[in-house]
mmCIF file of C-alpha atoms in Angstrom:
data_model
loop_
_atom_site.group_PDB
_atom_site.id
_atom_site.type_symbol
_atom_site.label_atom_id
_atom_site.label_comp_id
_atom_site.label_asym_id
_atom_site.label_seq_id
_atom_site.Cartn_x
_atom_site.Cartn_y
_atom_site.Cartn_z
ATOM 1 C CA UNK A 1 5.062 5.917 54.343
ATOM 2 C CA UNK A 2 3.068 8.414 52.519
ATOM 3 C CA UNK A 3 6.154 10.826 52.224
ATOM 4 C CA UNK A 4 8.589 8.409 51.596
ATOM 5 C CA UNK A 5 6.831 7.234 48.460
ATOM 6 C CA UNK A 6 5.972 11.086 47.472
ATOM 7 C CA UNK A 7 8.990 11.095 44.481
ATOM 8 C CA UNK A 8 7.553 7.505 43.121
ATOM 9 C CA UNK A 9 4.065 10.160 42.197
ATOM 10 C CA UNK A 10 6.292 12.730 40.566
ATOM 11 C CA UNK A 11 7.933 9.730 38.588
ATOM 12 C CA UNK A 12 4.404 8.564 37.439
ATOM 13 C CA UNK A 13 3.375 11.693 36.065
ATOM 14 C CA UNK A 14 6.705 12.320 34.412
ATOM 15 C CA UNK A 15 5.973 9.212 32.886
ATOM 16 C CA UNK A 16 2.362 10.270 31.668
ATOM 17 C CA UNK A 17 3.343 14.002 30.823
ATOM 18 C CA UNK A 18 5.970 12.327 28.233
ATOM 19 C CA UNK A 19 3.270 10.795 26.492
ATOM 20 C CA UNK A 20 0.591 13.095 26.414
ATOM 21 C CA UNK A 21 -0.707 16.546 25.003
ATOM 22 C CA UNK A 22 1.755 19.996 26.364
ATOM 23 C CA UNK A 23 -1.230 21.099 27.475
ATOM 24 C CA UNK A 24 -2.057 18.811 30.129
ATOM 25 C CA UNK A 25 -1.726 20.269 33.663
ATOM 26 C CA UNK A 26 0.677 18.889 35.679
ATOM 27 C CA UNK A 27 -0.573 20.162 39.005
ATOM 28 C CA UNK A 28 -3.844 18.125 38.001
ATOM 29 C CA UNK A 29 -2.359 14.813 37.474
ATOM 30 C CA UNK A 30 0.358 15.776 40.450
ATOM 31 C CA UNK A 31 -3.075 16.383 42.788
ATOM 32 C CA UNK A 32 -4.753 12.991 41.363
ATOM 33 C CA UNK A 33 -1.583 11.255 42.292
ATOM 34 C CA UNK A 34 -1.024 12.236 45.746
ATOM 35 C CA UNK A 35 -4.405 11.825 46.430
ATOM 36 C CA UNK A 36 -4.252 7.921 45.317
ATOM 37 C CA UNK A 37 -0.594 8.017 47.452
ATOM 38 C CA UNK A 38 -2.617 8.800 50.696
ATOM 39 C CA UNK A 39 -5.507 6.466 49.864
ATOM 40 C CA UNK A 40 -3.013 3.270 49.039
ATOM 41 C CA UNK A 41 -1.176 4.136 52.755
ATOM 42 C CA UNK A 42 -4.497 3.927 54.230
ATOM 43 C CA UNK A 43 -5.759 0.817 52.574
ATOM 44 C CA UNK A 44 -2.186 -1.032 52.399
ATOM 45 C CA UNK A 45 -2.138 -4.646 54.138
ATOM 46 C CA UNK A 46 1.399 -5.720 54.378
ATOM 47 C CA UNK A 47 0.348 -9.246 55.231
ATOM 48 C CA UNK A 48 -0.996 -9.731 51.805
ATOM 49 C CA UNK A 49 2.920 -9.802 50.325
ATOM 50 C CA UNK A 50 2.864 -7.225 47.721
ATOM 51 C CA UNK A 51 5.453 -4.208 48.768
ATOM 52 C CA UNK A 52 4.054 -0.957 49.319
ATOM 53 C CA UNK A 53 5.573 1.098 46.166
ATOM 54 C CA UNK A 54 3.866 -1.577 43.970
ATOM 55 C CA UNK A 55 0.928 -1.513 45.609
ATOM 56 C CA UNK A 56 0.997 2.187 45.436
ATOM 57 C CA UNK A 57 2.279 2.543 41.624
ATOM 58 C CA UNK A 58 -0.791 0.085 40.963
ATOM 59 C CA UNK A 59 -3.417 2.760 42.899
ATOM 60 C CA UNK A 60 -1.537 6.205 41.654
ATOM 61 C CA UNK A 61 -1.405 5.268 37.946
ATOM 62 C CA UNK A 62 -5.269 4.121 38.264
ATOM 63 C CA UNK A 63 -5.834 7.707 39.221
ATOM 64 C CA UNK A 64 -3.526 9.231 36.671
ATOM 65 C CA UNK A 65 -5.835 7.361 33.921
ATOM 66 C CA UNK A 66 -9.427 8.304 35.558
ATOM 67 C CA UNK A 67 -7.719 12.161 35.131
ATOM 68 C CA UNK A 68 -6.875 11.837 31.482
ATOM 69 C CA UNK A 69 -10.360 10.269 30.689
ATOM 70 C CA UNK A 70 -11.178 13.869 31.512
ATOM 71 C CA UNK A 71 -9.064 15.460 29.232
ATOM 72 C CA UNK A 72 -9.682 17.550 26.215
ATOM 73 C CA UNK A 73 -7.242 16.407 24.035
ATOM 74 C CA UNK A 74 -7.722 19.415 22.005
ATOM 75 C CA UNK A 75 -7.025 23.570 24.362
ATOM 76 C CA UNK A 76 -10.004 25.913 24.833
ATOM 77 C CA UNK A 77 -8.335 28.208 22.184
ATOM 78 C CA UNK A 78 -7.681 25.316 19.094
ATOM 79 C CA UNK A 79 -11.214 24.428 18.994
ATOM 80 C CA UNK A 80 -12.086 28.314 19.674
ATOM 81 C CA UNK A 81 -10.341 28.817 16.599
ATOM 82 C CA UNK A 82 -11.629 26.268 14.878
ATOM 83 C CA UNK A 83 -15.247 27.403 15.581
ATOM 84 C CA UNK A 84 -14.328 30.750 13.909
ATOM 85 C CA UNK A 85 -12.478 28.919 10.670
ATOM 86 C CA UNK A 86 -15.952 26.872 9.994
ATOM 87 C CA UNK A 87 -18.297 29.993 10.236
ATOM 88 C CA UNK A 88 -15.941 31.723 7.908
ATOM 89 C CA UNK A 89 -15.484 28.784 5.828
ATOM 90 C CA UNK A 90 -19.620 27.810 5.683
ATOM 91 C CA UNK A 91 -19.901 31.655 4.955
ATOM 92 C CA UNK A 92 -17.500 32.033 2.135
ATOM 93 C CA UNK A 93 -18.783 28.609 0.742
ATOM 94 C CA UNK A 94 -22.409 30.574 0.585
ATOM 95 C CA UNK A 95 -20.989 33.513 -1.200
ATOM 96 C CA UNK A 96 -18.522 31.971 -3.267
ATOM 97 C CA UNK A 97 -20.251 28.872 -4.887
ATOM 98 C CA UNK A 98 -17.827 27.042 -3.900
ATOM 99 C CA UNK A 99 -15.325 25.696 -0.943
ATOM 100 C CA UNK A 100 -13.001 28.519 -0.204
ATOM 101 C CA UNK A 101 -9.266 27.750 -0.655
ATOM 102 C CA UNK A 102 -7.037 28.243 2.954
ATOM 103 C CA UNK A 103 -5.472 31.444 1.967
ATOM 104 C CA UNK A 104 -9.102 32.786 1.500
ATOM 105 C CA UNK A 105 -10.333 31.691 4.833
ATOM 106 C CA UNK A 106 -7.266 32.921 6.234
ATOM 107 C CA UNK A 107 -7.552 36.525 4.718
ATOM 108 C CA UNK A 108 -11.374 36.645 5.625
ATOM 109 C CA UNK A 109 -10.726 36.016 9.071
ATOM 110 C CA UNK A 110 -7.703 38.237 9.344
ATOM 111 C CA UNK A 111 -5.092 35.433 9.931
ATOM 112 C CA UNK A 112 -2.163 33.688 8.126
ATOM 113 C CA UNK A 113 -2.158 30.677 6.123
ATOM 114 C CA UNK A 114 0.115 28.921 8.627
ATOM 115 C CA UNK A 115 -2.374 29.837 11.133
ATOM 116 C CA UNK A 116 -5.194 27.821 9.397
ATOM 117 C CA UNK A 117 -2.598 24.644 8.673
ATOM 118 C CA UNK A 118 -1.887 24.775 12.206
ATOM 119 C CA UNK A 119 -5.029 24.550 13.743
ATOM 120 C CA UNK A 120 -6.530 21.633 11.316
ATOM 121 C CA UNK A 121 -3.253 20.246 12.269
ATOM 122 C CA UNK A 122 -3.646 20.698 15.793
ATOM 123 C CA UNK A 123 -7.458 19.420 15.815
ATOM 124 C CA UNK A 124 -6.233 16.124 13.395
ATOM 125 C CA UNK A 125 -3.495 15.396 16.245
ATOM 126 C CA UNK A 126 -6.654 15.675 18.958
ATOM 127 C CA UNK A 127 -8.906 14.125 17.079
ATOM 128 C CA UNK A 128 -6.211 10.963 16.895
ATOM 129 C CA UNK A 129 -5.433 11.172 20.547
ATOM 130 C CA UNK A 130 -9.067 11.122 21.539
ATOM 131 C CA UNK A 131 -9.420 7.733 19.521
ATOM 132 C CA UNK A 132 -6.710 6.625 20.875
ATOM 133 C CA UNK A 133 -7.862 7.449 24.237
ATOM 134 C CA UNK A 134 -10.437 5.002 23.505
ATOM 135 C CA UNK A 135 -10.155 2.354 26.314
ATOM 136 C CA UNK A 136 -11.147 -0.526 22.902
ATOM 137 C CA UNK A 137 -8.062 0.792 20.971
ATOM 138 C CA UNK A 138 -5.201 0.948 24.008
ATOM 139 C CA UNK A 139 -4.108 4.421 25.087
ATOM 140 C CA UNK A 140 -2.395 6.956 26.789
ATOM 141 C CA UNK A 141 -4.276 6.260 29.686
ATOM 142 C CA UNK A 142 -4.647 2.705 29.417
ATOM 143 C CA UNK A 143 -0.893 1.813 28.990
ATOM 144 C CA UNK A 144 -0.397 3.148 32.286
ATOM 145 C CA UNK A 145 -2.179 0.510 33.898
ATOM 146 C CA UNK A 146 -0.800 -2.136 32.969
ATOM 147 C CA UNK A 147 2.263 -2.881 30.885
ATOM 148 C CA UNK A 148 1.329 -7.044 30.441
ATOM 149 C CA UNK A 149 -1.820 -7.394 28.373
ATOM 150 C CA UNK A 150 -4.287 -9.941 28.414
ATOM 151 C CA UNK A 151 -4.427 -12.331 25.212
ATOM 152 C CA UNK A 152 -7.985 -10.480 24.411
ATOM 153 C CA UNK A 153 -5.990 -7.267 24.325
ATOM 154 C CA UNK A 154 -3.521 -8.543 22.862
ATOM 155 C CA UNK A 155 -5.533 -9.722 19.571
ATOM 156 C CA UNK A 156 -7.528 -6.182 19.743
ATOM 157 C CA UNK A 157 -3.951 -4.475 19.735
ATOM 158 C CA UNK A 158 -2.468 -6.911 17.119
ATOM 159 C CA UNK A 159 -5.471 -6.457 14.769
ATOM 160 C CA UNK A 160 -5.455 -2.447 15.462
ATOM 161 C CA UNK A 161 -1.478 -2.612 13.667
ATOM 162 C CA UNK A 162 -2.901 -4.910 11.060
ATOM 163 C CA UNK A 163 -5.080 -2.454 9.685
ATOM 164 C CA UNK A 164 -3.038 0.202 10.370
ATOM 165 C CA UNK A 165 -0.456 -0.987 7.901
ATOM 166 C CA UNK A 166 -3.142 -1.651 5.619
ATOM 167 C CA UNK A 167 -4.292 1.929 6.345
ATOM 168 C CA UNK A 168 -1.391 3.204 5.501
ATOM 169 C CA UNK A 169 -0.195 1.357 2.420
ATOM 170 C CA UNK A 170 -3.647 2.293 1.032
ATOM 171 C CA UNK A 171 -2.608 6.336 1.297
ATOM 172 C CA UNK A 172 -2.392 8.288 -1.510
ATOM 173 C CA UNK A 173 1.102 8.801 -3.036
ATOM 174 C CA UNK A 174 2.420 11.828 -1.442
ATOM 175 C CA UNK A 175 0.203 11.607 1.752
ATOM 176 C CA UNK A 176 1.868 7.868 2.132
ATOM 177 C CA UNK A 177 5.249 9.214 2.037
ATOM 178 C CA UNK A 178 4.781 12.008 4.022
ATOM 179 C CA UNK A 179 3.681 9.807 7.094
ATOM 180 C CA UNK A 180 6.696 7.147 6.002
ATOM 181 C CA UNK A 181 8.854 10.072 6.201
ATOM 182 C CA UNK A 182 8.022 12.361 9.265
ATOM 183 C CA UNK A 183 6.775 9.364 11.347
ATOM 184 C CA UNK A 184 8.807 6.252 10.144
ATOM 185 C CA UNK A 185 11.827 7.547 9.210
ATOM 186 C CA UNK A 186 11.553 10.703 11.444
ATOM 187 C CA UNK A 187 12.444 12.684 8.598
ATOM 188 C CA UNK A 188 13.001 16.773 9.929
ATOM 189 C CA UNK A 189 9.645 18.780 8.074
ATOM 190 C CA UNK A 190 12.044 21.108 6.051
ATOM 191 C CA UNK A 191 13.913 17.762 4.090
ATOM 192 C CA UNK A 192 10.412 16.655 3.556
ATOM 193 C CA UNK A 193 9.117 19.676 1.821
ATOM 194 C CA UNK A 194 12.169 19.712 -0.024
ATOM 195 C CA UNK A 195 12.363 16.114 -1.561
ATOM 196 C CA UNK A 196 8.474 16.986 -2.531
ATOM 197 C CA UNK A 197 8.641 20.624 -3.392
ATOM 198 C CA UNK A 198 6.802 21.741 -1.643
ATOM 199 C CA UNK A 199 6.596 24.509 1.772
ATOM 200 C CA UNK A 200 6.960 22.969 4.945
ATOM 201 C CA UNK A 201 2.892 24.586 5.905
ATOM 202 C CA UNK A 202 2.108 22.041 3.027
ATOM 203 C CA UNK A 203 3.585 19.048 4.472
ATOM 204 C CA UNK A 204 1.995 19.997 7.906
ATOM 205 C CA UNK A 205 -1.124 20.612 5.876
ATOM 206 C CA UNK A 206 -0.760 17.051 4.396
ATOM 207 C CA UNK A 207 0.441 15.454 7.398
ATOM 208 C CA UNK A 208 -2.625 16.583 9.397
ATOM 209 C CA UNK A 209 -4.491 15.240 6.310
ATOM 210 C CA UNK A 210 -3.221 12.140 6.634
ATOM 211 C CA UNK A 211 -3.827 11.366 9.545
ATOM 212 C CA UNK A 212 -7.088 12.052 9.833
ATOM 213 C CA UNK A 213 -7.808 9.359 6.727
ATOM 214 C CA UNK A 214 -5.772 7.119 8.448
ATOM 215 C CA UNK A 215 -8.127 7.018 11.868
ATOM 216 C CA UNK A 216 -11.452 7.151 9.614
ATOM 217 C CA UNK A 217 -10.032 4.322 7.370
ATOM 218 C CA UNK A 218 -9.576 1.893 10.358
ATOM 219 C CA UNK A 219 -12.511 2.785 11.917
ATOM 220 C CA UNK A 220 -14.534 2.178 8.515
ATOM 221 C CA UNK A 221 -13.541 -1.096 9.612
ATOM 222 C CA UNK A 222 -13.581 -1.514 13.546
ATOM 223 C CA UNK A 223 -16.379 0.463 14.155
ATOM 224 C CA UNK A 224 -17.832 2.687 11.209
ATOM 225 C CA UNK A 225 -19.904 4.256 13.697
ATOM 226 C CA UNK A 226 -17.165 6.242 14.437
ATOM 227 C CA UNK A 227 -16.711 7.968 11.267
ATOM 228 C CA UNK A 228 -18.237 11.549 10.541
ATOM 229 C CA UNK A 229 -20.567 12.169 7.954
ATOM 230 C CA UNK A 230 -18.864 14.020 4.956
ATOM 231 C CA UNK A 231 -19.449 17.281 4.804
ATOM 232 C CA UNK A 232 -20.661 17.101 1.188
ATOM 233 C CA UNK A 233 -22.180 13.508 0.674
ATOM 234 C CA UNK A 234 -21.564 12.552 -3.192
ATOM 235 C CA UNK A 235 -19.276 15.022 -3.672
ATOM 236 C CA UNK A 236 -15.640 13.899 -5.494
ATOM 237 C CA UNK A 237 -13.841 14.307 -1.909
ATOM 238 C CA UNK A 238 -16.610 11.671 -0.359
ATOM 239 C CA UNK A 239 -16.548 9.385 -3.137
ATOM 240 C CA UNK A 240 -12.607 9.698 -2.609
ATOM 241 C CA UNK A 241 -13.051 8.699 0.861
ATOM 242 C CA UNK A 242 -15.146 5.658 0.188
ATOM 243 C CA UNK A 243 -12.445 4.306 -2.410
ATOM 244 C CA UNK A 244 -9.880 4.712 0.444
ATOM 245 C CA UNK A 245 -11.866 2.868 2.635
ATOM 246 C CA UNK A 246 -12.513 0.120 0.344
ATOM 247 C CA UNK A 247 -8.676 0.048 -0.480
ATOM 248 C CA UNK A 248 -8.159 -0.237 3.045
ATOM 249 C CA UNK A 249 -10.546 -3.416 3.360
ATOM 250 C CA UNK A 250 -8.686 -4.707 0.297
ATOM 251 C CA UNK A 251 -5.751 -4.943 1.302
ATOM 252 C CA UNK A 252 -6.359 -6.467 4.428
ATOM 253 C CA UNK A 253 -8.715 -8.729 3.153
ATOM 254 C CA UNK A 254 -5.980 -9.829 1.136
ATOM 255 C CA UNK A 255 -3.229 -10.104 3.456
ATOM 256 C CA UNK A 256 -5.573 -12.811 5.633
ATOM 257 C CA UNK A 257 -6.775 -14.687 2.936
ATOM 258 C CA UNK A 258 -3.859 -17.017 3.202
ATOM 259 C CA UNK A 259 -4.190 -17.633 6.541
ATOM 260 C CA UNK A 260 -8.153 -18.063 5.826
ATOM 261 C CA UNK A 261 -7.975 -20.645 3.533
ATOM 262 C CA UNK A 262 -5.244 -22.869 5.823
ATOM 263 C CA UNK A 263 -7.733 -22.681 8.466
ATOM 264 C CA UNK A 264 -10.870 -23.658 6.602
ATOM 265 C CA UNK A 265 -9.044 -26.532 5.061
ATOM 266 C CA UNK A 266 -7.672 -27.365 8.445
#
């Protein structure tokens, strides 16, 4: 039974690999899998009804997602890096009087430009995934269990879009389009840069910006808990911030007032 049913486990984590981080071993998940494969053979009642390879899918994908809650969704080396960038960063900030532009982090710490987009790029895109990972906000992980969600879920999912829209909408100009572009319209990087003017490290740059806005500025209103402390309280990029997130409430405020009103004088 157990060998019969060993290609439905390479299936699964096909199926996960597609979806998350290049980084994530394979053997890992593969081991987690074939593990839960010999475990659902063992406890597998055939009088109960349900065929095996359901059964089993059920149990291997249940594994699959207690691996990926162990995930780093960010490699050893990108927050390695990162680690270097802020001492060079707080230590130029120090010397300078001021917060040091990319190109002079880059040439203090003996790197490219590029290099520096990359990794606040890279960190953005884990710092996403790891919200997303959250079991409150659906996920990676969580999709894999089950593909019918319960009507709770269901609102927590629909609201999650509902301010994600209003997240987005609520963007600055040329961050707004960039995420229409690249993620909406799946624009390539290079015709982006060009219908802005500007290099494609700058759209990465902005992209990565983006997108970190975009999870504070729902979670300033799902669970503010969740969002950092600015790095310079007061300062024009933290009062920024707070006028994004107050857009962000805006619009969605405004969007449900409609339906508000129909239901009070219901």
């Amino acid at each position: 039974m157990v060998t019969a049913h060993i290609p439905l486990v390479g299936h699964l984590v096909r199926e996960v690999l597609a979806r998350v981080p290049g980084h994530v071993d394979r053997d890992d998940l593969t081991s987690a899998g074939l593990t839960a494969l010999v475990q659902a053979a063992q406890g597998f009642d055939a009088a109960r009804g349900v065929p095996f390879a359901r059964y089993a899918s059920t149990r291997v994908r249940g594994a699959l997602l207690d691996e990926l809650r162990g995930v780093d969704w960010a490699t050893r080396s990108v927050r390695r890096t990162a680690r270097g960038l802020d001492e060079t960063r707080t230590r130029l900030t120090q010397s300078l009087g001021r917060v040091p532009t990319d190109a002079e982090v880059a040439s203090a710490q003996g790197i490219a430009v590029d290099d520096v987009l990359a990794n606040r790029e890279d960190l953005a895109r884990a710092q996403v995934r790891s919200l997303e990972a959250d079991d409150a906000h659906g996920s990676y992980a969580g999709s894999l269990v089950s593909t019918t969600p319960t009507p709770e879920q269901a609102l927590v999912h629909a609201e999650l879009l509902d301010y994600l829209a209003d997240a987005v909408a609520a963007l600055p100009e040329r961050l707004r389009r960039v995420v229409e572009g690249f993620f909406l319209a799946e624009q390539p990087m290079a015709e982006l840069a060009a219908e802005l003017g500007v290099t494609e490290s700058r759209i990465s740059q902005l992209r990565a910006e983006a997108m970190v806005l975009l999870r504070d500025g729902i979670n300033s209103q799902l669970d503010p808990l969740l969002v950092p402390a600015h790095e310079r309280p007061g300062g024009v990029a933290a009062r920024r911030r707070e006028a994004y997130f107050a857009a962000v409430a805006e619009r969605h405020a405004a969007a449900h007032a409609p339906a508000a009103r129909v239901a009070t004088s219901a």
